[in-house]
C-alpha cells in the first residue's frame, strides 16, 4: 500500500478533534474509509470491524499535538517558550501559536517541522503494527 494513502487518511482525521473521525485502512488493498457521526453507514463495508482493517491513530496518539509544539518551541522559540506554554493552557491555542510564529517569521518552519514529525511518527506506527507501506 502507498504511504501517501495512509498519510492522506491520517491528515483528514487529524483536522478536527480526536473523536470526530476515524480512518479504517484495508490492510490488503490500502483502501480507506472515514467514519464520522455524519457518514452514511450503508456505504461502509460490513466487515469494517474485522482484522482486515486497522484504525489509524490520531495525531495526539502519536505525540503530534501539544508535545510537538513544545519541542518546536524549545528548538526555535527558546526566548518565547513560556509564552508558548501559556498559549496552550487555553482554547484556541493553535491560532494564537500561529500568530506568534507569523510575528517571528517561523510559520513556514513550523509547517515543515510538523510535516516531517508527522511523516516519521506515522511511518514508525505503520512499522509497529505491521502495515507495509511503499513510498
Coordinates of N, CA and C in Angstrom, one line a residue:
X1 N 0.8 -1.2 0.0 CA 0.0 0.0 0.0 C 0.9 1.2 0.0
X2 N 0.4 2.3 -0.6 CA 1.2 3.5 -0.7 C 1.1 4.3 0.6
X3 N 2.3 4.8 1.0 CA 2.3 5.6 2.3 C 1.4 6.8 2.1
X4 N 1.4 7.4 0.9 CA 0.7 8.7 0.7 C -0.8 8.5 1.0
X5 N -1.3 7.3 0.8 CA -2.7 7.0 1.0 C -3.0 7.0 2.5
X6 N -2.1 6.3 3.3 CA -2.2 6.3 4.7 C -2.1 7.7 5.3
X7 N -1.1 8.5 4.8 CA -0.9 9.9 5.2 C -2.2 10.7 4.9
X8 N -2.7 10.5 3.8 CA -3.9 11.3 3.4 C -5.1 11.0 4.4
X9 N -5.3 9.8 4.7 CA -6.4 9.4 5.6 C -6.1 10.0 7.0
X10 N -4.8 9.9 7.4 CA -4.4 10.4 8.7 C -4.6 11.9 8.8
X11 N -4.2 12.6 7.8 CA -4.3 14.1 7.8 C -5.8 14.5 7.8
X12 N -6.7 13.7 7.1 CA -8.1 14.0 7.1 C -8.7 13.9 8.5
X13 N -8.3 12.8 9.2 CA -8.9 12.6 10.6 C -8.2 13.5 11.6
X14 N -7.1 14.0 11.3 CA -6.4 14.9 12.3 C -6.8 16.3 12.2
X15 N -7.6 16.7 11.2 CA -8.1 18.1 11.1 C -8.9 18.5 12.3
X16 N -9.7 17.7 12.8 CA -10.6 18.1 13.9 C -10.2 17.4 15.2
X17 N -11.1 17.5 16.2 CA -10.8 16.8 17.5 C -10.7 15.3 17.3
X18 N -9.9 14.6 18.2 CA -9.7 13.2 18.0 C -10.9 12.3 17.9
X19 N -12.0 12.7 18.5 CA -13.2 11.8 18.5 C -14.1 12.1 17.3
X20 N -13.8 13.1 16.5 CA -14.7 13.5 15.4 C -14.7 12.5 14.2
X21 N -13.6 11.9 13.9 CA -13.5 11.0 12.7 C -12.4 9.9 13.0
X22 N -12.7 8.7 12.4 CA -11.7 7.7 12.5 C -11.5 7.2 11.0
X23 N -10.3 6.8 10.7 CA -9.9 6.2 9.4 C -9.6 4.8 9.6
X24 N -10.3 3.9 8.8 CA -10.0 2.5 8.7 C -9.4 2.2 7.4
X25 N -8.2 1.5 7.5 CA -7.5 1.2 6.3 C -7.5 -0.3 6.1
X26 N -7.8 -0.7 4.8 CA -7.8 -2.1 4.5 C -6.3 -2.6 4.3
X27 N -5.9 -3.5 5.1 CA -4.5 -4.0 5.1 C -4.1 -4.5 3.8
X28 N -5.0 -5.1 3.0 CA -4.7 -5.7 1.7 C -4.7 -4.8 0.6
X29 N -5.7 -3.9 0.5 CA -5.9 -3.1 -0.7 C -5.4 -1.7 -0.5
X30 N -5.3 -1.2 0.8 CA -4.9 0.2 1.0 C -6.1 1.1 1.0
X31 N -7.3 0.6 0.6 CA -8.5 1.5 0.6 C -8.8 1.9 2.0
X32 N -9.2 3.1 2.1 CA -9.6 3.6 3.5 C -11.0 4.1 3.5
X33 N -11.6 4.1 4.7 CA -12.9 4.6 5.0 C -12.8 5.6 6.2
X34 N -13.4 6.7 6.0 CA -13.5 7.7 7.1 C -14.9 7.5 7.8
X35 N -14.9 7.3 9.1 CA -16.1 7.1 9.8 C -16.3 8.3 10.7
X36 N -17.5 9.0 10.6 CA -17.8 10.1 11.4 C -19.3 9.9 11.9
X37 N -19.7 10.7 12.8 CA -21.1 10.6 13.2 C -22.1 11.0 12.0
X38 N -21.5 11.7 11.0 CA -22.3 12.2 9.9 C -22.3 11.3 8.7
X39 N -21.5 10.3 8.7 CA -21.4 9.5 7.5 C -22.5 8.5 7.3
X40 N -22.7 8.1 6.1 CA -23.8 7.1 5.8 C -23.2 5.7 6.0
X41 N -23.6 5.0 7.0 CA -23.0 3.7 7.4 C -23.3 2.7 6.3
X42 N -24.3 2.9 5.5 CA -24.6 2.0 4.4 C -23.5 1.9 3.4
X43 N -22.7 2.9 3.3 CA -21.6 3.0 2.3 C -20.3 2.3 2.9
X44 N -20.4 1.9 4.1 CA -19.2 1.3 4.8 C -19.2 -0.2 4.6
X45 N -18.1 -0.9 4.5 CA -18.1 -2.3 4.4 C -18.6 -3.0 5.7
X46 N -19.3 -4.1 5.5 CA -19.9 -4.8 6.6 C -18.8 -5.4 7.6
X47 N -17.6 -5.6 7.0 CA -16.6 -6.3 7.9 C -15.5 -5.2 8.4
X48 N -15.9 -4.0 8.6 CA -15.0 -2.9 9.0 C -14.4 -3.2 10.3
X49 N -15.1 -4.0 11.2 CA -14.5 -4.3 12.5 C -13.7 -5.6 12.5
X50 N -13.4 -6.1 11.3 CA -12.5 -7.3 11.2 C -11.1 -7.0 11.2
X51 N -10.2 -8.0 11.3 CA -8.8 -7.8 11.3 C -8.3 -7.4 9.9
X52 N -9.1 -7.4 9.0 CA -8.8 -6.9 7.6 C -8.5 -5.4 7.6
X53 N -9.1 -4.7 8.6 CA -8.9 -3.2 8.7 C -8.2 -2.8 9.9
X54 N -7.5 -1.7 9.8 CA -6.8 -1.2 11.0 C -7.2 0.3 11.1
X55 N -7.4 0.7 12.4 CA -7.8 2.1 12.6 C -6.5 2.9 12.8
X56 N -6.4 4.0 12.0 CA -5.3 4.9 12.1 C -5.3 5.6 13.4
X57 N -4.2 5.9 14.0 CA -4.2 6.7 15.2 C -4.5 8.2 14.9
X58 N -4.8 9.0 15.9 CA -4.9 10.4 15.7 C -3.6 11.0 16.1
X59 N -3.4 12.3 15.8 CA -2.2 13.0 16.0 C -1.7 13.0 17.4
X60 N -2.7 13.1 18.4 CA -2.3 13.1 19.8 C -1.8 11.7 20.2
X61 N -2.3 10.6 19.7 CA -1.8 9.3 20.0 C -0.3 9.2 19.6
X62 N 0.1 9.9 18.6 CA 1.5 9.9 18.1 C 2.3 11.0 18.6
X63 N 1.9 11.7 19.7 CA 2.6 12.9 20.3 C 2.8 14.0 19.3
X64 N 1.8 14.2 18.4 CA 1.9 15.3 17.4 C 1.1 16.5 17.7
X65 N 0.6 16.6 19.0 CA -0.2 17.7 19.4 C 0.7 18.7 20.1
X66 N 0.3 19.0 21.3 CA 0.9 20.0 22.2 C 2.4 19.7 22.4
X67 N 2.7 18.4 22.6 CA 4.1 18.0 22.8 C 5.0 18.4 21.7
X68 N 4.5 18.2 20.5 CA 5.3 18.6 19.3 C 5.5 20.1 19.3
X69 N 4.5 20.8 19.6 CA 4.6 22.3 19.6 C 5.7 22.7 20.7
X70 N 5.7 22.1 21.8 CA 6.6 22.4 22.8 C 8.1 22.0 22.4
X71 N 8.2 20.9 21.7 CA 9.5 20.5 21.2 C 10.0 21.6 20.2
X72 N 9.1 22.0 19.3 CA 9.4 23.1 18.4 C 9.8 24.3 19.1
X73 N 9.1 24.7 20.1 CA 9.4 25.9 20.9 C 10.8 25.9 21.5
X74 N 11.1 24.7 22.1 CA 12.5 24.6 22.7 C 13.5 24.8 21.6
X75 N 13.3 24.3 20.4 CA 14.3 24.3 19.4 C 14.4 25.7 18.7
X76 N 13.2 26.3 18.4 CA 13.2 27.5 17.6 C 12.7 28.8 18.3
X77 N 12.0 28.6 19.5 CA 11.5 29.8 20.2 C 11.9 29.8 21.7
X78 N 13.2 29.5 21.9 CA 13.7 29.4 23.2 C 13.3 30.6 24.1
X79 N 13.4 31.8 23.6 CA 13.1 33.0 24.3 C 11.6 33.2 24.6
X80 N 10.8 32.5 23.8 CA 9.4 32.6 23.9 C 8.7 31.4 24.4
X81 N 9.5 30.5 25.0 CA 9.0 29.2 25.4 C 7.8 29.3 26.4
X82 N 8.0 30.2 27.4 CA 7.0 30.4 28.4 C 5.7 30.9 27.8
X83 N 5.8 31.8 26.9 CA 4.6 32.3 26.2 C 3.9 31.2 25.4
X84 N 4.6 30.3 24.8 CA 4.0 29.2 24.1 C 3.3 28.3 25.1
X85 N 3.9 28.0 26.2 CA 3.3 27.2 27.3 C 2.0 27.8 27.7
X86 N 2.0 29.1 27.9 CA 0.8 29.9 28.4 C -0.3 29.8 27.3
X87 N 0.1 30.0 26.0 CA -0.8 29.9 24.9 C -1.6 28.6 24.9
X88 N -0.9 27.5 25.2 CA -1.5 26.2 25.2 C -2.2 25.8 26.5
X89 N -2.5 26.7 27.3 CA -3.3 26.5 28.5 C -4.8 26.8 28.3
X90 N -5.1 27.4 27.1 CA -6.5 27.8 26.8 C -6.9 27.4 25.5
X91 N -8.2 27.4 25.2 CA -8.8 27.1 23.9 C -8.3 28.1 22.9
X92 N -8.3 27.6 21.6 CA -7.8 28.5 20.5 C -6.3 28.6 20.5
X93 N -5.6 27.7 21.1 CA -4.2 27.8 21.2 C -3.5 27.8 19.8
X94 N -3.9 27.0 18.9 CA -3.2 26.9 17.7 C -3.2 28.2 16.9
X95 N -4.4 28.9 16.9 CA -4.4 30.1 16.1 C -3.5 31.2 16.8
X96 N -3.5 31.2 18.1 CA -2.5 32.2 18.8 C -1.1 31.8 18.6
X97 N -0.8 30.5 18.6 CA 0.5 30.0 18.3 C 1.0 30.4 16.9
X98 N 0.1 30.2 15.9 CA 0.5 30.5 14.6 C 0.6 32.0 14.4
X99 N -0.1 32.8 15.1 CA 0.1 34.3 15.1 C 1.5 34.6 15.6
X100 N 1.9 34.0 16.7 CA 3.2 34.2 17.2 C 4.3 33.8 16.2
X101 N 4.1 32.7 15.6 CA 5.0 32.2 14.5 C 5.1 33.2 13.4
X102 N 4.0 33.8 13.0 CA 4.0 34.8 11.9 C 4.8 36.0 12.3
X103 N 4.6 36.4 13.6 CA 5.4 37.6 14.1 C 6.9 37.3 14.1
X104 N 7.2 36.0 14.3 CA 8.6 35.6 14.4 C 9.2 35.1 13.1
X105 N 8.3 35.2 12.0 CA 8.7 34.7 10.7 C 9.1 33.2 10.7
X106 N 8.3 32.4 11.5 CA 8.7 31.0 11.6 C 7.5 30.1 11.2
X107 N 6.5 30.6 10.7 CA 5.3 29.8 10.3 C 5.6 28.7 9.3
X108 N 6.4 29.0 8.3 CA 6.7 28.0 7.3 C 7.7 27.0 7.9
X109 N 8.5 27.4 8.8 CA 9.4 26.5 9.5 C 8.6 25.5 10.3
X110 N 7.5 26.0 11.0 CA 6.6 25.1 11.8 C 5.9 24.1 10.9
X111 N 5.4 24.5 9.8 CA 4.7 23.6 8.9 C 5.7 22.5 8.4
X112 N 6.9 22.9 8.1 CA 7.9 21.9 7.7 C 8.2 20.9 8.8
X113 N 8.4 21.5 10.0 CA 8.8 20.7 11.2 C 7.6 19.7 11.5
X114 N 6.4 20.2 11.5 CA 5.2 19.4 11.8 C 5.1 18.3 10.8
X115 N 5.2 18.6 9.5 CA 5.1 17.6 8.4 C 6.1 16.5 8.6
X116 N 7.4 16.9 8.8 CA 8.4 15.9 9.0 C 8.1 15.0 10.2
X117 N 7.7 15.6 11.3 CA 7.4 14.8 12.5 C 6.3 13.9 12.3
X118 N 5.3 14.4 11.6 CA 4.1 13.6 11.3 C 4.4 12.4 10.4
X119 N 5.2 12.6 9.4 CA 5.5 11.5 8.5 C 6.4 10.5 9.2
X120 N 7.3 10.9 10.0 CA 8.2 10.0 10.7 C 7.4 9.2 11.7
X121 N 6.5 9.8 12.5 CA 5.7 9.1 13.5 C 4.8 8.1 12.9
X122 N 4.2 8.5 11.7 CA 3.2 7.6 11.1 C 3.9 6.4 10.4
X123 N 5.1 6.7 9.9 CA 5.9 5.5 9.3 C 6.3 4.6 10.5
X124 N 6.7 5.1 11.6 CA 7.1 4.2 12.7 C 5.8 3.4 13.2
X125 N 4.7 4.1 13.3 CA 3.5 3.4 13.7 C 3.1 2.3 12.7
X126 N 3.2 2.6 11.4 CA 3.0 1.5 10.4 C 3.9 0.3 10.6
X127 N 5.1 0.6 10.9 CA 6.1 -0.5 11.1 C 5.7 -1.3 12.4
X128 N 5.4 -0.5 13.4 CA 5.0 -1.2 14.7 C 3.8 -2.1 14.6
X129 N 2.8 -1.7 13.8 CA 1.6 -2.5 13.6 C 1.7 -3.5 12.5
X130 N 2.8 -3.5 11.7 CA 2.9 -4.5 10.6 C 2.2 -4.0 9.4
X131 N 2.0 -2.8 9.2 CA 1.3 -2.3 8.0 C 2.4 -1.9 7.0
X132 N 2.5 -2.7 5.9 CA 3.6 -2.5 5.0 C 3.2 -1.3 4.0
X133 N 4.1 -0.3 3.9 CA 3.8 0.8 3.0 C 4.9 1.0 2.1
X134 N 4.6 1.5 0.9 CA 5.6 1.9 -0.1 C 5.6 3.4 -0.3
X135 N 6.8 3.9 -0.7 CA 6.9 5.3 -1.0 C 7.2 6.2 0.2

